[in-house]
Amino acid sequence: MPIEIQRTRRFPVSGESMIKAHIMDGDTVAVRVQPDAENGETVASSGVNRRAA
């Protein structure tokens, strides 16, 4: 059985756009790297599209 390795990254938060989710300016968030998200999940995006056009 293959072992799935979950990749996580930590990022500092800048700005106030996530206050309603209790994520504040200056916080550090841990983000699991995954290809997609389900409706209602909070996501973080680097703004970089890695798919070739």
PDB file of C-alpha atoms in Angstrom:
ATOM      1  CA  MET A   1       0.000   0.000   0.000  1.00  0.00           C
ATOM      2  CA  PRO A   2       1.549   3.357  -0.995  1.00  0.00           C
ATOM      3  CA  ILE A   3       2.118   5.925   1.720  1.00  0.00           C
ATOM      4  CA  GLU A   4       0.713   9.359   0.947  1.00  0.00           C
ATOM      5  CA  ILE A   5       3.010  12.146   2.120  1.00  0.00           C
ATOM      6  CA  GLN A   6       1.183  15.363   2.870  1.00  0.00           C
ATOM      7  CA  ARG A   7       3.143  18.488   2.110  1.00  0.00           C
ATOM      8  CA  THR A   8       2.552  21.456   4.384  1.00  0.00           C
ATOM      9  CA  ARG A   9       3.962  24.939   4.322  1.00  0.00           C
ATOM     10  CA  ARG A  10       3.902  27.787   6.841  1.00  0.00           C
ATOM     11  CA  PHE A  11       3.246  31.353   5.740  1.00  0.00           C
ATOM     12  CA  PRO A  12       3.009  34.701   7.527  1.00  0.00           C
ATOM     13  CA  VAL A  13      -0.338  36.465   7.111  1.00  0.00           C
ATOM     14  CA  SER A  14      -0.383  40.001   5.780  1.00  0.00           C
ATOM     15  CA  GLY A  15      -3.545  42.085   5.645  1.00  0.00           C
ATOM     16  CA  GLU A  16      -7.030  41.893   7.079  1.00  0.00           C
ATOM     17  CA  SER A  17      -9.057  39.996   4.459  1.00  0.00           C
ATOM     18  CA  MET A  18      -9.404  36.850   6.620  1.00  0.00           C
ATOM     19  CA  ILE A  19     -10.577  38.481   9.872  1.00  0.00           C
ATOM     20  CA  LYS A  20     -14.003  36.756   9.687  1.00  0.00           C
ATOM     21  CA  ALA A  21     -12.139  33.401   9.723  1.00  0.00           C
ATOM     22  CA  HIS A  22     -10.190  34.608  12.800  1.00  0.00           C
ATOM     23  CA  ILE A  23      -6.950  34.772  10.798  1.00  0.00           C
ATOM     24  CA  MET A  24      -5.297  38.060  11.677  1.00  0.00           C
ATOM     25  CA  ASP A  25      -2.511  40.220  10.268  1.00  0.00           C
ATOM     26  CA  GLY A  26       0.778  38.907  11.681  1.00  0.00           C
ATOM     27  CA  ASP A  27      -0.475  35.337  12.261  1.00  0.00           C
ATOM     28  CA  THR A  28       1.360  32.363  10.792  1.00  0.00           C
ATOM     29  CA  VAL A  29      -0.766  29.763   9.016  1.00  0.00           C
ATOM     30  CA  ALA A  30       0.055  26.145   8.158  1.00  0.00           C
ATOM     31  CA  VAL A  31      -1.221  25.221   4.704  1.00  0.00           C
ATOM     32  CA  ARG A  32      -1.570  21.714   3.278  1.00  0.00           C
ATOM     33  CA  VAL A  33      -0.611  21.606  -0.396  1.00  0.00           C
ATOM     34  CA  GLN A  34      -3.361  19.997  -2.494  1.00  0.00           C
ATOM     35  CA  PRO A  35      -4.615  20.319  -6.078  1.00  0.00           C
ATOM     36  CA  ASP A  36      -8.188  21.400  -5.308  1.00  0.00           C
ATOM     37  CA  ALA A  37     -10.624  22.405  -2.575  1.00  0.00           C
ATOM     38  CA  GLU A  38     -14.193  21.565  -1.643  1.00  0.00           C
ATOM     39  CA  ASN A  39     -16.972  24.124  -1.400  1.00  0.00           C
ATOM     40  CA  GLY A  40     -16.769  25.990   1.925  1.00  0.00           C
ATOM     41  CA  GLU A  41     -13.074  25.271   2.626  1.00  0.00           C
ATOM     42  CA  THR A  42     -10.668  28.124   3.322  1.00  0.00           C
ATOM     43  CA  VAL A  43      -7.854  28.200   0.783  1.00  0.00           C
ATOM     44  CA  ALA A  44      -4.576  30.034   0.275  1.00  0.00           C
ATOM     45  CA  SER A  45      -3.273  30.769  -3.187  1.00  0.00           C
ATOM     46  CA  SER A  46       0.111  31.963  -4.331  1.00  0.00           C
ATOM     47  CA  GLY A  47      -1.438  33.492  -7.428  1.00  0.00           C
ATOM     48  CA  VAL A  48       0.894  31.445  -9.613  1.00  0.00           C
ATOM     49  CA  ASN A  49      -0.713  29.271 -12.281  1.00  0.00           C
ATOM     50  CA  ARG A  50       1.512  26.253 -12.769  1.00  0.00           C
ATOM     51  CA  ARG A  51      -0.491  24.797 -15.642  1.00  0.00           C
ATOM     52  CA  ALA A  52       0.870  25.413 -19.096  1.00  0.00           C
ATOM     53  CA  ALA A  53      -1.425  27.262 -21.491  1.00  0.00           C
TER      54      ALA A  53
END
